[in-house]
Short mmCIF file of C-alpha atoms in Angstrom, two decimals:
data_model
loop_
_atom_site.label_atom_id
_atom_site.label_comp_id
_atom_site.label_asym_id
_atom_site.label_seq_id
_atom_site.Cartn_x
_atom_site.Cartn_y
_atom_site.Cartn_z
CA MET A 1 143.71 241.43 127.43
CA HIS A 2 144.42 244.86 127.67
CA ALA A 3 141.71 246.60 129.75
CA THR A 4 140.44 248.71 126.84
CA ARG A 5 140.01 245.41 124.69
CA ARG A 6 137.82 244.06 127.57
CA ALA A 7 135.73 247.07 127.55
CA PRO A 8 133.32 246.14 124.87
CA TYR A 9 133.04 242.71 126.10
CA LEU A 10 131.82 243.80 129.35
CA PHE A 11 129.40 245.72 128.15
CA LEU A 12 128.10 242.88 126.11
CA ALA A 13 128.28 240.31 128.99
CA PRO A 14 124.54 241.56 130.52
CA PHE A 15 122.80 241.04 126.95
CA LEU A 16 125.00 237.74 126.17
CA LEU A 17 124.42 236.22 129.54
CA ILE A 18 120.20 236.92 129.16
CA PHE A 19 120.76 235.57 125.52
CA ALA A 20 122.02 232.42 126.50
CA LEU A 21 119.76 232.12 129.33
CA PHE A 22 116.34 232.77 127.64
CA TRP A 23 117.27 231.70 124.18
CA LEU A 24 119.88 229.27 123.48
CA TRP A 25 119.57 226.97 126.49
CA PRO A 26 115.51 226.58 125.75
CA LEU A 27 116.82 225.92 121.83
CA ALA A 28 119.01 223.40 122.98
CA GLN A 29 116.85 221.72 125.88
CA SER A 30 113.85 221.58 123.04
CA VAL A 31 116.13 220.10 120.52
CA ILE A 32 116.78 217.23 123.17
CA LEU A 33 113.43 217.26 124.11
CA SER A 34 112.40 216.10 120.25
CA PHE A 35 114.68 212.95 120.47
CA GLN A 36 112.67 212.08 124.15
CA ASN A 37 109.53 209.96 124.57
CA THR A 38 107.83 212.27 127.09
CA ARG A 39 104.81 209.84 127.35
CA VAL A 40 106.53 207.70 129.96
CA ALA A 41 107.95 208.38 133.45
CA PRO A 42 110.49 209.04 133.56
CA TRP A 43 111.32 210.33 130.17
CA VAL A 44 113.61 208.24 128.14
CA PHE A 45 115.72 208.74 124.80
CA ASP A 46 114.09 207.36 121.74
CA LEU A 47 115.82 208.97 118.78
CA ASP A 48 112.91 208.51 116.25
CA VAL A 49 109.95 208.14 118.19
CA ASN A 50 108.52 211.50 117.75
CA TRP A 51 109.97 212.24 114.20
CA ARG A 52 108.74 208.78 112.76
CA ARG A 53 104.92 209.82 114.22
CA LEU A 54 105.24 212.72 112.02
CA LEU A 55 105.10 210.74 109.06
CA VAL A 56 102.16 208.62 110.06
CA ASP A 57 100.03 211.33 112.13
CA ARG A 58 96.83 211.93 110.41
CA ALA A 59 96.08 214.92 112.86
CA PHE A 60 99.71 216.50 111.96
CA GLN A 61 99.08 215.98 108.24
CA ASN A 62 95.61 217.62 108.50
CA ALA A 63 96.98 220.72 110.26
CA LEU A 64 100.15 220.83 107.60
CA GLY A 65 96.99 220.93 105.16
CA ASN A 66 94.90 223.62 106.65
CA THR A 67 98.09 225.84 107.05
CA LEU A 68 99.65 225.07 103.23
CA LEU A 69 95.80 225.77 102.07
CA VAL A 70 95.74 229.18 104.01
CA LEU A 71 99.43 229.91 102.50
CA VAL A 72 98.43 229.35 98.97
CA VAL A 73 94.84 231.11 99.26
CA GLN A 74 95.45 233.96 101.68
CA VAL A 75 99.07 234.95 100.90
CA PRO A 76 98.61 235.76 97.28
CA LEU A 77 95.40 237.28 97.91
CA MET A 78 96.72 239.55 100.59
CA LEU A 79 99.74 240.71 98.59
CA ALA A 80 97.68 241.43 95.44
CA LEU A 81 95.32 243.69 97.61
CA ALA A 82 98.20 245.28 99.38
CA THR A 83 99.98 246.24 95.97
CA ALA A 84 96.83 247.69 94.54
CA LEU A 85 96.51 249.58 97.95
CA ALA A 86 99.77 250.71 97.97
CA MET A 87 99.41 252.05 94.32
CA ALA A 88 96.32 254.03 95.34
CA LEU A 89 98.34 255.48 98.26
CA ASP A 90 100.87 256.44 96.21
CA SER A 91 98.57 258.26 93.43
CA PRO A 92 99.38 262.13 93.88
CA PHE A 93 95.73 262.72 93.05
CA LEU A 94 95.06 261.00 96.39
CA ARG A 95 93.64 263.39 99.34
CA TRP A 96 93.96 262.79 102.82
CA ARG A 97 96.95 260.40 102.24
CA ALA A 98 98.70 260.57 105.63
CA PHE A 99 95.22 259.87 107.27
CA LEU A 100 94.45 256.92 104.95
CA ARG A 101 98.19 255.31 105.29
CA PHE A 102 97.35 255.16 108.94
CA ALA A 103 94.03 254.20 108.91
CA PHE A 104 95.02 250.79 106.59
CA PHE A 105 97.82 250.09 108.80
CA ALA A 106 96.03 250.70 112.11
CA PRO A 107 94.71 246.70 111.97
CA VAL A 108 98.27 245.60 112.85
CA VAL A 109 97.94 247.62 116.04
CA VAL A 110 94.81 246.10 117.12
CA SER A 111 94.98 243.11 119.54
CA GLU A 112 95.03 239.92 118.29
CA VAL A 113 92.49 238.87 120.82
CA ALA A 114 90.40 242.21 120.55
CA TYR A 115 89.85 241.62 116.58
CA SER A 116 89.11 238.04 116.96
CA VAL A 117 86.31 238.63 119.12
CA VAL A 118 85.02 240.94 116.62
CA PHE A 119 85.26 238.37 113.66
CA ARG A 120 83.91 235.88 116.05
CA LEU A 121 80.70 238.31 116.61
CA LEU A 122 80.52 239.28 112.93
CA PHE A 123 79.77 235.99 111.53
CA ASN A 124 78.17 234.38 114.32
CA GLY A 125 75.58 232.09 112.60
CA GLU A 126 72.65 233.30 114.65
CA PHE A 127 73.02 237.13 115.15
CA GLY A 128 76.09 238.06 113.54
CA ALA A 129 76.15 241.28 111.19
CA VAL A 130 77.04 239.48 108.47
CA ASN A 131 74.02 237.00 107.85
CA GLU A 132 71.64 240.08 108.97
CA ALA A 133 73.28 242.00 105.78
CA LEU A 134 72.91 238.63 103.91
CA ALA A 135 69.37 238.19 104.85
CA ALA A 136 68.77 241.83 103.40
CA PHE A 137 69.34 240.81 100.20
CA GLY A 138 67.68 237.44 100.54
CA ILE A 139 70.41 235.30 101.01
CA ASP A 140 70.67 232.65 103.72
CA GLY A 141 73.91 233.19 104.95
CA PRO A 142 75.83 229.74 106.45
CA ASN A 143 76.59 229.11 109.82
CA TRP A 144 80.34 230.40 109.58
CA LEU A 145 81.76 229.05 112.47
CA HIS A 146 80.64 225.69 112.49
CA GLU A 147 80.81 224.77 109.06
CA ALA A 148 84.17 223.75 107.51
CA GLY A 149 84.34 225.47 104.12
CA PRO A 150 83.00 228.87 105.65
CA ALA A 151 85.15 228.79 109.03
CA LYS A 152 88.26 228.47 106.73
CA ALA A 153 86.87 231.43 104.69
CA VAL A 154 86.32 233.50 108.00
CA ILE A 155 90.31 232.98 109.03
CA VAL A 156 91.43 233.89 105.53
CA LEU A 157 89.31 237.05 105.73
CA ALA A 158 90.58 237.81 109.12
CA LEU A 159 94.06 237.14 108.17
CA THR A 160 93.79 239.60 104.97
CA TRP A 161 92.10 242.32 107.07
CA ARG A 162 94.51 242.46 109.25
CA TRP A 163 97.89 242.08 107.17
CA THR A 164 96.93 244.04 103.88
CA GLY A 165 97.56 247.27 105.28
CA TYR A 166 100.89 246.44 106.90
CA ASN A 167 102.35 245.05 103.75
CA ALA A 168 100.86 247.87 101.53
CA ILE A 169 102.86 250.23 103.68
CA ILE A 170 105.94 248.18 102.99
CA LEU A 171 105.17 248.20 99.11
CA LEU A 172 104.76 251.81 99.35
CA ALA A 173 108.12 252.35 100.32
CA GLY A 174 109.21 250.48 97.40
CA LEU A 175 107.37 252.34 94.75
CA GLN A 176 108.50 255.48 96.03
CA SER A 177 112.01 254.57 95.74
CA ILE A 178 111.36 253.85 91.98
CA PRO A 179 112.36 257.02 89.67
CA LYS A 180 109.77 259.16 88.25
CA ASP A 181 111.56 259.64 85.10
CA LEU A 182 111.10 256.02 84.27
CA TYR A 183 107.06 256.52 84.12
CA GLU A 184 107.35 259.49 82.14
CA ALA A 185 110.16 258.22 79.59
CA ALA A 186 107.62 255.06 79.10
CA ARG A 187 104.39 257.58 78.93
CA MET A 188 106.39 259.28 75.98
CA ASP A 189 106.61 256.27 74.20
CA GLY A 190 103.32 255.47 74.46
CA ALA A 191 103.28 252.78 77.08
CA GLY A 192 99.88 252.54 78.52
CA PRO A 193 98.96 251.83 82.59
CA TRP A 194 99.22 248.23 82.45
CA ARG A 195 102.19 248.18 80.16
CA ARG A 196 103.90 250.73 82.83
CA PHE A 197 103.03 248.34 85.63
CA THR A 198 104.19 245.23 84.34
CA ARG A 199 107.53 246.41 82.70
CA ILE A 200 108.32 248.99 85.32
CA THR A 201 106.69 248.39 88.44
CA LEU A 202 106.18 244.97 88.83
CA PRO A 203 110.11 244.12 88.00
CA LEU A 204 111.35 246.88 90.10
CA LEU A 205 109.06 246.11 93.09
CA SER A 206 110.18 242.36 93.26
CA PRO A 207 112.55 242.75 95.78
CA VAL A 208 110.28 244.17 98.13
CA LEU A 209 107.48 241.77 97.41
CA GLY A 210 109.77 239.00 97.71
CA PHE A 211 110.27 240.27 101.15
CA CYS A 212 106.62 240.61 102.17
CA LEU A 213 106.33 237.03 100.69
CA VAL A 214 108.81 235.81 102.86
CA LEU A 215 107.35 237.44 106.13
CA SER A 216 103.77 236.08 105.34
CA VAL A 217 105.33 232.85 104.65
CA ILE A 218 106.90 232.47 108.03
CA GLY A 219 103.72 234.05 109.97
CA THR A 220 101.28 231.70 108.10
CA MET A 221 103.65 228.68 109.16
CA GLN A 222 103.01 229.96 112.87
CA LEU A 223 99.37 230.87 112.77
CA PHE A 224 97.94 230.43 115.73
CA ALA A 225 95.87 233.18 117.67
CA GLU A 226 92.98 233.32 114.50
CA PRO A 227 92.11 229.66 114.29
CA TRP A 228 92.53 229.25 118.06
CA LEU A 229 90.26 232.45 119.18
CA ILE A 230 87.92 232.79 115.88
CA THR A 231 86.82 229.29 115.34
CA ASP A 232 87.26 227.58 118.75
CA ARG A 233 90.80 225.94 118.97
CA GLY A 234 91.00 225.12 115.33
CA GLY A 235 87.34 223.69 114.81
CA PRO A 236 84.72 222.78 114.02
CA GLY A 237 86.13 219.26 113.87
CA ASN A 238 89.88 220.32 113.65
CA ALA A 239 88.56 221.78 110.33
CA THR A 240 90.85 225.08 110.70
CA GLU A 241 93.47 222.92 112.86
CA THR A 242 96.86 224.81 112.05
CA LEU A 243 100.33 223.31 113.02
CA GLY A 244 100.55 226.08 115.64
CA THR A 245 97.14 225.05 117.18
CA TYR A 246 98.47 221.70 117.00
CA LEU A 247 101.78 222.05 118.46
CA TYR A 248 100.01 223.95 121.38
CA LYS A 249 97.72 221.12 122.17
CA GLN A 250 100.45 218.60 121.96
CA GLY A 251 102.90 220.42 124.53
CA PHE A 252 100.21 222.18 126.94
CA VAL A 253 97.08 220.32 126.77
CA ASN A 254 98.39 216.81 126.26
CA LEU A 255 101.73 217.19 127.99
CA ASN A 256 103.52 215.54 125.27
CA PHE A 257 106.57 218.19 124.93
CA GLY A 258 108.58 215.46 122.86
CA TYR A 259 106.46 215.66 120.15
CA ALA A 260 105.67 219.20 120.59
CA SER A 261 109.22 220.10 120.16
CA ALA A 262 109.51 217.84 117.09
CA ILE A 263 106.72 219.76 115.35
CA ALA A 264 108.24 223.27 116.18
CA TYR A 265 111.25 222.00 114.55
CA ALA A 266 109.37 220.61 111.51
CA ILE A 267 107.81 224.00 111.33
CA ALA A 268 110.76 226.08 111.46
CA ALA A 269 112.52 223.52 108.86
CA MET A 270 109.58 223.79 106.17
CA ALA A 271 109.44 227.72 106.65
CA ALA A 272 112.95 228.16 106.06
CA LEU A 273 112.61 225.95 103.19
CA ILE A 274 109.85 227.78 101.53
CA ALA A 275 111.42 230.90 102.42
CA ALA A 276 114.46 229.95 100.71
CA LEU A 277 112.60 229.07 97.53
CA ASN A 278 111.09 232.39 97.64
CA LEU A 279 114.41 234.09 97.93
CA LEU A 280 116.11 232.07 95.15
CA LEU A 281 112.99 232.71 92.94
CA THR A 282 112.99 236.17 93.35
CA ARG A 283 116.90 236.57 92.91
CA GLY A 284 116.67 234.48 89.47
CA GLY A 285 113.77 236.93 88.45
CA GLU A 286 116.15 239.86 89.48
CA ARG A 287 118.94 238.15 87.30
CA ALA A 288 116.74 237.34 84.08
#
């Protein structure tokens, strides 16, 4: 090969080497591990021991149910709030728009550990600010972090607080790409705010909403930090256990690396399937 033709590959070689060493090799190794029984010494190949366990493991099913609950409840709530917030930030009558956009985006910049500690303190059943505020109105607040239902609510609230502003900024960019003359024409035809929103804003914003939805689905399927840090490792009694926390426990607490690898690929497969369905529905809506 001529020297000039080899030059691009030589420049790419360091990256490709690092990519293969730290990404491709671990990926291949985890595939192999998912077909091994790592609870015996030495490890042995058992092609279906881990995958068969996924079908009957009640702890895995509990973690999957909790993850899907967050996905069904929190993601639509967050996207609805993000859409409303994006429209408010796009208003020409809003003052201090640059500051407000930064303020709503700021929670994403905050460390997961830091904001989890804050939520853990806010919802403390004994001296938390939330129960103190409820007590001022004569309401006896629950023990948020030690009851199943309230603990799940705290996780939903924490995720919504952290990611609403982030998605709102993405949706704001989509809103600003919609031609303003469409709204002027609709206004001249007598269309009210709700009609303009449903007939112009939502259809033209649907690709961006679909993008935010796919990102949210992938993030929710990997949810780990909030249930681990806020509700103390998925408590109480595994009520907030997610696929991410269960994977961690199997891999790094129980040292069952084979089963943890199978869980990881099950998460990836489910996330890819749900994301693909979302994309198909979004494209179907655009064609319609």
